[in-house]
Amino acid sequence: DIQMTQSPSTLSASVGDRVTITCRASQSISTWLAWYQQKPGKAPKLLIYKASNLESGVPSRFSGSGSGTEFTLTISRLQPDDFAIYYCQQYSDYPTFGPGTVVDI
Amino acid sequence: QVQLQQWGAGLLKPSETLSLTCGVYGGSFSGYYWSWIRQPPGKGLEWIAEINDRGSTNYNPSLKSRVIISVDTSKNQFSLKVTSVTAADTAVYYCARGPLSYGYNLFDYWGQGALVTVSS
């Protein structure tokens, strides 16, 4: 299976900060990567698909980049609603998720 | 607006069979893959299996021997069974839609989640 790792595991930030989360795959997945945001007690919400495509309705402060084995999710100006856990997920092979990055204050 | 609503037993004893169903409302059922994903309390996400409207399936190899996924296109529903459960199967179980017409998907619509606890 394809293993996904994320760094950092926890990120402390403030409103207005630029935040970057890195996701790495154990083998090349081309651009078959999605990013999700999850808040406590809720299902994950799709943010980005195919590494850099913004899902409909997602604010433009979210962006994704990368290909092969290394990917990033960037939040350009952190808003109060963005404090959450972020997961990457590959779908080049049977789906696997990264362990998550907690973005907190 | 697509909505996924799931239901099933929430408390099981070890060795019993977990059974969950997900209904799809407000959108097309055909042309998509439908998945089950689980999340143990305080932990990450694990994809379990997927099925399309024609009954084509894919399974997580680590769970394949204990998992059955099925579909009822007449009701726009799909179901999950996990046999011989243990405490390690305790998790919130989500159903989700995969928007790609081929297998191994991402997930754009999710159910509300259902906590299944396995305890003697």
Tab-separated table of N, CA and C in Angstrom, chain A:
chain	number	residue	atom	x	y	z
A	1	ASP	N	0.838	-1.191	0.000
A	1	ASP	CA	0.000	0.000	0.000
A	1	ASP	C	0.883	1.255	0.000
A	2	ILE	N	0.285	2.368	-0.347
A	2	ILE	CA	1.005	3.637	-0.393
A	2	ILE	C	0.820	4.329	0.950
A	3	GLN	N	1.930	4.588	1.623
A	3	GLN	CA	1.904	5.252	2.933
A	3	GLN	C	1.987	6.760	2.739
A	4	MET	N	1.193	7.462	3.516
A	4	MET	CA	1.175	8.922	3.480
A	4	MET	C	1.663	9.471	4.820
A	5	THR	N	2.541	10.460	4.763
A	5	THR	CA	2.982	11.140	5.974
A	5	THR	C	2.687	12.627	5.842
A	6	GLN	N	2.514	13.295	6.958
A	6	GLN	CA	2.247	14.727	6.972
A	6	GLN	C	3.160	15.403	7.979
A	7	SER	N	3.537	16.635	7.691
A	7	SER	CA	4.287	17.436	8.659
A	7	SER	C	3.856	18.894	8.550
A	8	PRO	N	3.800	19.591	9.689
A	8	PRO	CA	3.987	19.031	11.028
A	8	PRO	C	2.748	18.266	11.477
A	9	SER	N	2.824	17.625	12.617
A	9	SER	CA	1.647	16.953	13.157
A	9	SER	C	0.716	17.959	13.837
A	10	THR	N	1.323	18.989	14.407
A	10	THR	CA	0.555	20.081	15.012
A	10	THR	C	1.183	21.393	14.601
A	11	LEU	N	0.348	22.363	14.340
A	11	LEU	CA	0.820	23.668	13.905
A	11	LEU	C	0.060	24.727	14.704
A	12	SER	N	0.786	25.529	15.429
A	12	SER	CA	0.166	26.633	16.176
A	12	SER	C	0.301	27.913	15.366
A	13	ALA	N	-0.819	28.572	15.134
A	13	ALA	CA	-0.813	29.759	14.278
A	13	ALA	C	-1.823	30.775	14.784
A	14	SER	N	-1.789	31.923	14.167
A	14	SER	CA	-2.697	33.012	14.528
A	14	SER	C	-3.520	33.419	13.322
A	15	VAL	N	-4.637	34.060	13.589
A	15	VAL	CA	-5.467	34.579	12.504
A	15	VAL	C	-4.635	35.519	11.643
A	16	GLY	N	-4.723	35.327	10.327
A	16	GLY	CA	-3.967	36.149	9.392
A	16	GLY	C	-2.661	35.539	8.944
A	17	ASP	N	-2.208	34.473	9.641
A	17	ASP	CA	-0.958	33.817	9.262
A	17	ASP	C	-1.091	33.067	7.937
A	18	ARG	N	0.048	32.908	7.266
A	18	ARG	CA	0.148	32.003	6.127
A	18	ARG	C	0.628	30.662	6.666
A	19	VAL	N	-0.100	29.613	6.315
A	19	VAL	CA	0.151	28.293	6.874
A	19	VAL	C	0.408	27.302	5.739
A	20	THR	N	1.423	26.473	5.923
A	20	THR	CA	1.738	25.450	4.924
A	20	THR	C	1.867	24.087	5.594
A	21	ILE	N	1.195	23.097	5.027
A	21	ILE	CA	1.239	21.708	5.500
A	21	ILE	C	1.806	20.857	4.368
A	22	THR	N	2.719	19.970	4.730
A	22	THR	CA	3.357	19.103	3.739
A	22	THR	C	2.857	17.679	3.868
A	23	CYS	N	2.669	17.042	2.739
A	23	CYS	CA	2.226	15.643	2.661
A	23	CYS	C	3.177	14.909	1.725
A	24	ARG	N	3.638	13.769	2.152
A	24	ARG	CA	4.543	12.969	1.330
A	24	ARG	C	3.982	11.550	1.142
A	25	ALA	N	4.166	11.043	-0.060
A	25	ALA	CA	3.732	9.687	-0.386
A	25	ALA	C	4.953	8.768	-0.473
A	26	SER	N	4.750	7.506	-0.140
A	26	SER	CA	5.872	6.557	-0.126
A	26	SER	C	6.310	6.149	-1.531
A	27	GLN	N	5.494	6.468	-2.523
A	27	GLN	CA	5.863	6.274	-3.916
A	27	GLN	C	5.097	7.296	-4.747
A	28	SER	N	5.495	7.441	-5.992
A	28	SER	CA	4.873	8.459	-6.818
A	28	SER	C	3.377	8.193	-7.023
A	29	ILE	N	2.592	9.250	-6.830
A	29	ILE	CA	1.145	9.166	-7.034
A	29	ILE	C	0.694	10.180	-8.096
A	30	SER	N	1.648	10.661	-8.914
A	30	SER	CA	1.326	11.697	-9.892
A	30	SER	C	0.660	12.871	-9.156
A	31	THR	N	-0.533	13.229	-9.549
A	31	THR	CA	-1.267	14.294	-8.836
A	31	THR	C	-2.567	13.769	-8.247
A	32	TRP	N	-2.612	12.460	-7.977
A	32	TRP	CA	-3.829	11.850	-7.421
A	32	TRP	C	-3.869	12.067	-5.910
A	33	LEU	N	-4.047	13.323	-5.519
A	33	LEU	CA	-4.030	13.678	-4.104
A	33	LEU	C	-5.159	14.632	-3.779
A	34	ALA	N	-5.803	14.390	-2.655
A	34	ALA	CA	-6.867	15.262	-2.154
A	34	ALA	C	-6.514	15.741	-0.752
A	35	TRP	N	-7.069	16.891	-0.399
A	35	TRP	CA	-6.940	17.452	0.950
A	35	TRP	C	-8.336	17.639	1.552
A	36	TYR	N	-8.436	17.340	2.839
A	36	TYR	CA	-9.700	17.475	3.565
A	36	TYR	C	-9.480	18.287	4.839
A	37	GLN	N	-10.543	18.933	5.284
A	37	GLN	CA	-10.581	19.620	6.567
A	37	GLN	C	-11.620	18.909	7.436
A	38	GLN	N	-11.262	18.626	8.673
A	38	GLN	CA	-12.211	17.996	9.589
A	38	GLN	C	-12.287	18.782	10.897
A	39	LYS	N	-13.505	19.063	11.321
A	39	LYS	CA	-13.753	19.714	12.598
A	39	LYS	C	-14.346	18.702	13.570
A	40	PRO	N	-14.222	18.959	14.874
A	40	PRO	CA	-14.665	17.962	15.866
A	40	PRO	C	-16.109	17.526	15.676
A	41	GLY	N	-16.316	16.216	15.658
A	41	GLY	CA	-17.650	15.658	15.545
A	41	GLY	C	-18.275	15.729	14.163
A	42	LYS	N	-17.483	16.139	13.171
A	42	LYS	CA	-18.005	16.297	11.817
A	42	LYS	C	-17.255	15.406	10.840
A	43	ALA	N	-17.912	15.129	9.707
A	43	ALA	CA	-17.233	14.409	8.638
A	43	ALA	C	-16.199	15.305	7.976
A	44	PRO	N	-15.175	14.717	7.396
A	44	PRO	CA	-14.214	15.521	6.632
A	44	PRO	C	-14.897	16.239	5.469
A	45	LYS	N	-14.301	17.372	5.104
A	45	LYS	CA	-14.808	18.185	3.995
A	45	LYS	C	-13.719	18.274	2.936
A	46	LEU	N	-14.069	17.956	1.693
A	46	LEU	CA	-13.099	18.018	0.604
A	46	LEU	C	-12.733	19.469	0.288
A	47	LEU	N	-11.440	19.756	0.255
A	47	LEU	CA	-10.946	21.093	-0.066
A	47	LEU	C	-10.319	21.156	-1.458
A	48	ILE	N	-9.438	20.221	-1.721
A	48	ILE	CA	-8.595	20.214	-2.915
A	48	ILE	C	-8.617	18.816	-3.513
A	49	TYR	N	-8.688	18.714	-4.830
A	49	TYR	CA	-8.565	17.430	-5.501
A	49	TYR	C	-7.558	17.555	-6.646
A	50	LYS	N	-7.043	16.418	-7.055
A	50	LYS	CA	-5.990	16.348	-8.072
A	50	LYS	C	-4.869	17.340	-7.767
A	51	ALA	N	-4.495	17.356	-6.523
A	51	ALA	CA	-3.354	18.098	-5.967
A	51	ALA	C	-3.537	19.607	-5.888
A	52	SER	N	-4.185	20.203	-6.895
A	52	SER	CA	-4.210	21.664	-6.929
A	52	SER	C	-5.552	22.263	-7.325
A	53	ASN	N	-6.566	21.438	-7.468
A	53	ASN	CA	-7.880	21.932	-7.904
A	53	ASN	C	-8.779	22.205	-6.704
A	54	LEU	N	-9.286	23.430	-6.645
A	54	LEU	CA	-10.118	23.843	-5.523
A	54	LEU	C	-11.534	23.311	-5.705
A	55	GLU	N	-12.037	22.607	-4.705
A	55	GLU	CA	-13.416	22.128	-4.746
A	55	GLU	C	-14.375	23.314	-4.741
A	56	SER	N	-15.475	23.153	-5.421
A	56	SER	CA	-16.473	24.213	-5.505
A	56	SER	C	-16.919	24.662	-4.112
A	57	GLY	N	-16.959	25.967	-3.918
A	57	GLY	CA	-17.419	26.523	-2.648
A	57	GLY	C	-16.336	26.701	-1.600
A	58	VAL	N	-15.143	26.208	-1.866
A	58	VAL	CA	-14.020	26.348	-0.914
A	58	VAL	C	-13.349	27.711	-1.132
A	59	PRO	N	-13.093	28.439	-0.052
A	59	PRO	CA	-12.488	29.769	-0.212
A	59	PRO	C	-11.143	29.724	-0.932
A	60	SER	N	-10.876	30.772	-1.675
A	60	SER	CA	-9.664	30.830	-2.494
A	60	SER	C	-8.389	30.993	-1.670
A	61	ARG	N	-8.495	31.227	-0.367
A	61	ARG	CA	-7.282	31.280	0.466
A	61	ARG	C	-6.634	29.904	0.616
A	62	PHE	N	-7.368	28.840	0.261
A	62	PHE	CA	-6.811	27.495	0.252
A	62	PHE	C	-6.214	27.208	-1.125
A	63	SER	N	-5.012	26.641	-1.130
A	63	SER	CA	-4.419	26.227	-2.392
A	63	SER	C	-3.556	24.997	-2.165
A	64	GLY	N	-3.397	24.219	-3.230
A	64	GLY	CA	-2.583	23.012	-3.155
A	64	GLY	C	-1.601	22.962	-4.308
A	65	SER	N	-0.480	22.287	-4.063
A	65	SER	CA	0.514	22.130	-5.111
A	65	SER	C	1.258	20.819	-4.914
A	66	GLY	N	2.050	20.458	-5.916
A	66	GLY	CA	2.901	19.289	-5.823
A	66	GLY	C	2.551	18.224	-6.834
A	67	SER	N	3.460	17.274	-6.957
A	67	SER	CA	3.249	16.113	-7.807
A	67	SER	C	4.292	15.063	-7.435
A	68	GLY	N	4.025	13.842	-7.838
A	68	GLY	CA	4.971	12.774	-7.524
A	68	GLY	C	4.814	12.295	-6.102
A	69	THR	N	5.733	12.709	-5.230
A	69	THR	CA	5.686	12.258	-3.834
A	69	THR	C	5.548	13.379	-2.820
A	70	GLU	N	5.665	14.631	-3.211
A	70	GLU	CA	5.606	15.725	-2.248
A	70	GLU	C	4.560	16.759	-2.631
A	71	PHE	N	3.739	17.113	-1.654
A	71	PHE	CA	2.589	17.988	-1.868
A	71	PHE	C	2.469	18.972	-0.710
A	72	THR	N	1.861	20.127	-0.990
A	72	THR	CA	1.622	21.102	0.064
A	72	THR	C	0.204	21.640	-0.024
A	73	LEU	N	-0.328	21.927	1.149
A	73	LEU	CA	-1.575	22.678	1.295
A	73	LEU	C	-1.208	24.000	1.946
A	74	THR	N	-1.636	25.095	1.350
A	74	THR	CA	-1.355	26.421	1.895
A	74	THR	C	-2.658	27.146	2.176
A	75	ILE	N	-2.716	27.762	3.340
A	75	ILE	CA	-3.812	28.669	3.670
A	75	ILE	C	-3.183	30.058	3.720
A	76	SER	N	-3.601	30.923	2.824
A	76	SER	CA	-2.868	32.183	2.644
A	76	SER	C	-3.038	33.131	3.826
A	77	ARG	N	-4.228	33.266	4.354
A	77	ARG	CA	-4.491	34.116	5.513
A	77	ARG	C	-5.477	33.375	6.404
A	78	LEU	N	-4.953	32.802	7.462
A	78	LEU	CA	-5.752	31.940	8.332
A	78	LEU	C	-6.925	32.706	8.939
A	79	GLN	N	-8.093	32.088	8.863
A	79	GLN	CA	-9.300	32.662	9.440
A	79	GLN	C	-9.744	31.825	10.653
A	80	PRO	N	-10.543	32.395	11.547
A	80	PRO	CA	-10.972	31.634	12.744
A	80	PRO	C	-11.631	30.302	12.399
A	81	ASP	N	-12.335	30.246	11.266
A	81	ASP	CA	-13.021	29.024	10.873
A	81	ASP	C	-12.063	27.936	10.370
A	82	ASP	N	-10.775	28.273	10.201
A	82	ASP	CA	-9.815	27.327	9.625
A	82	ASP	C	-9.126	26.454	10.662
A	83	PHE	N	-9.354	26.719	11.932
A	83	PHE	CA	-8.726	25.898	12.967
A	83	PHE	C	-9.425	24.537	12.981
A	84	ALA	N	-8.657	23.511	12.605
A	84	ALA	CA	-9.229	22.200	12.338
A	84	ALA	C	-8.084	21.209	12.132
A	85	ILE	N	-8.444	19.968	11.775
A	85	ILE	CA	-7.452	18.962	11.388
A	85	ILE	C	-7.502	18.804	9.870
A	86	TYR	N	-6.328	18.739	9.264
A	86	TYR	CA	-6.230	18.611	7.814
A	86	TYR	C	-5.587	17.265	7.462
A	87	TYR	N	-6.226	16.573	6.516
A	87	TYR	CA	-5.738	15.277	6.058
A	87	TYR	C	-5.462	15.304	4.567
A	88	CYS	N	-4.371	14.667	4.168
A	88	CYS	CA	-4.190	14.390	2.750
A	88	CYS	C	-4.608	12.951	2.481
A	89	GLN	N	-4.922	12.662	1.234
A	89	GLN	CA	-5.378	11.322	0.838
A	89	GLN	C	-4.946	11.071	-0.597
A	90	GLN	N	-4.318	9.927	-0.819
A	90	GLN	CA	-3.953	9.561	-2.194
A	90	GLN	C	-5.008	8.630	-2.761
A	91	TYR	N	-5.216	8.739	-4.080
A	91	TYR	CA	-6.142	7.833	-4.752
A	91	TYR	C	-5.520	7.302	-6.061
A	92	SER	N	-4.207	7.150	-6.015
A	92	SER	CA	-3.509	6.496	-7.110
A	92	SER	C	-3.694	4.980	-7.035
A	93	ASP	N	-3.761	4.497	-5.802
A	93	ASP	CA	-4.005	3.088	-5.519
A	93	ASP	C	-5.195	3.053	-4.556
A	94	TYR	N	-5.451	1.918	-3.901
A	94	TYR	CA	-6.571	1.966	-2.950
A	94	TYR	C	-6.312	3.091	-1.951
A	95	PRO	N	-7.354	3.854	-1.623
A	95	PRO	CA	-7.157	5.116	-0.903
A	95	PRO	C	-6.513	4.948	0.463
A	96	THR	N	-5.547	5.807	0.748
A	96	THR	CA	-4.962	5.901	2.080
A	96	THR	C	-4.821	7.366	2.445
A	97	PHE	N	-4.914	7.623	3.743
A	97	PHE	CA	-4.886	8.977	4.279
A	97	PHE	C	-3.603	9.224	5.064
A	98	GLY	N	-3.202	10.477	5.102
A	98	GLY	CA	-2.154	10.870	6.026
A	98	GLY	C	-2.684	10.892	7.447
A	99	PRO	N	-1.789	11.013	8.429
A	99	PRO	CA	-2.186	10.964	9.844
A	99	PRO	C	-2.858	12.234	10.344
A	100	GLY	N	-2.825	13.289	9.549
A	100	GLY	CA	-3.477	14.532	9.938
A	100	GLY	C	-2.534	15.568	10.510
A	101	THR	N	-2.890	16.830	10.319
A	101	THR	CA	-2.189	17.965	10.904
A	101	THR	C	-3.209	18.813	11.637
A	102	VAL	N	-2.979	19.014	12.920
A	102	VAL	CA	-3.865	19.856	13.722
A	102	VAL	C	-3.402	21.293	13.605
A	103	VAL	N	-4.276	22.152	13.171
A	103	VAL	CA	-3.991	23.586	13.121
A	103	VAL	C	-4.748	24.235	14.271
A	104	ASP	N	-3.991	24.706	15.264
A	104	ASP	CA	-4.660	25.334	16.405
A	104	ASP	C	-4.025	26.681	16.739
A	105	ILE	N	-4.619	27.322	17.686
A	105	ILE	CA	-4.174	28.664	18.059
A	105	ILE	C	-2.926	28.558	18.927
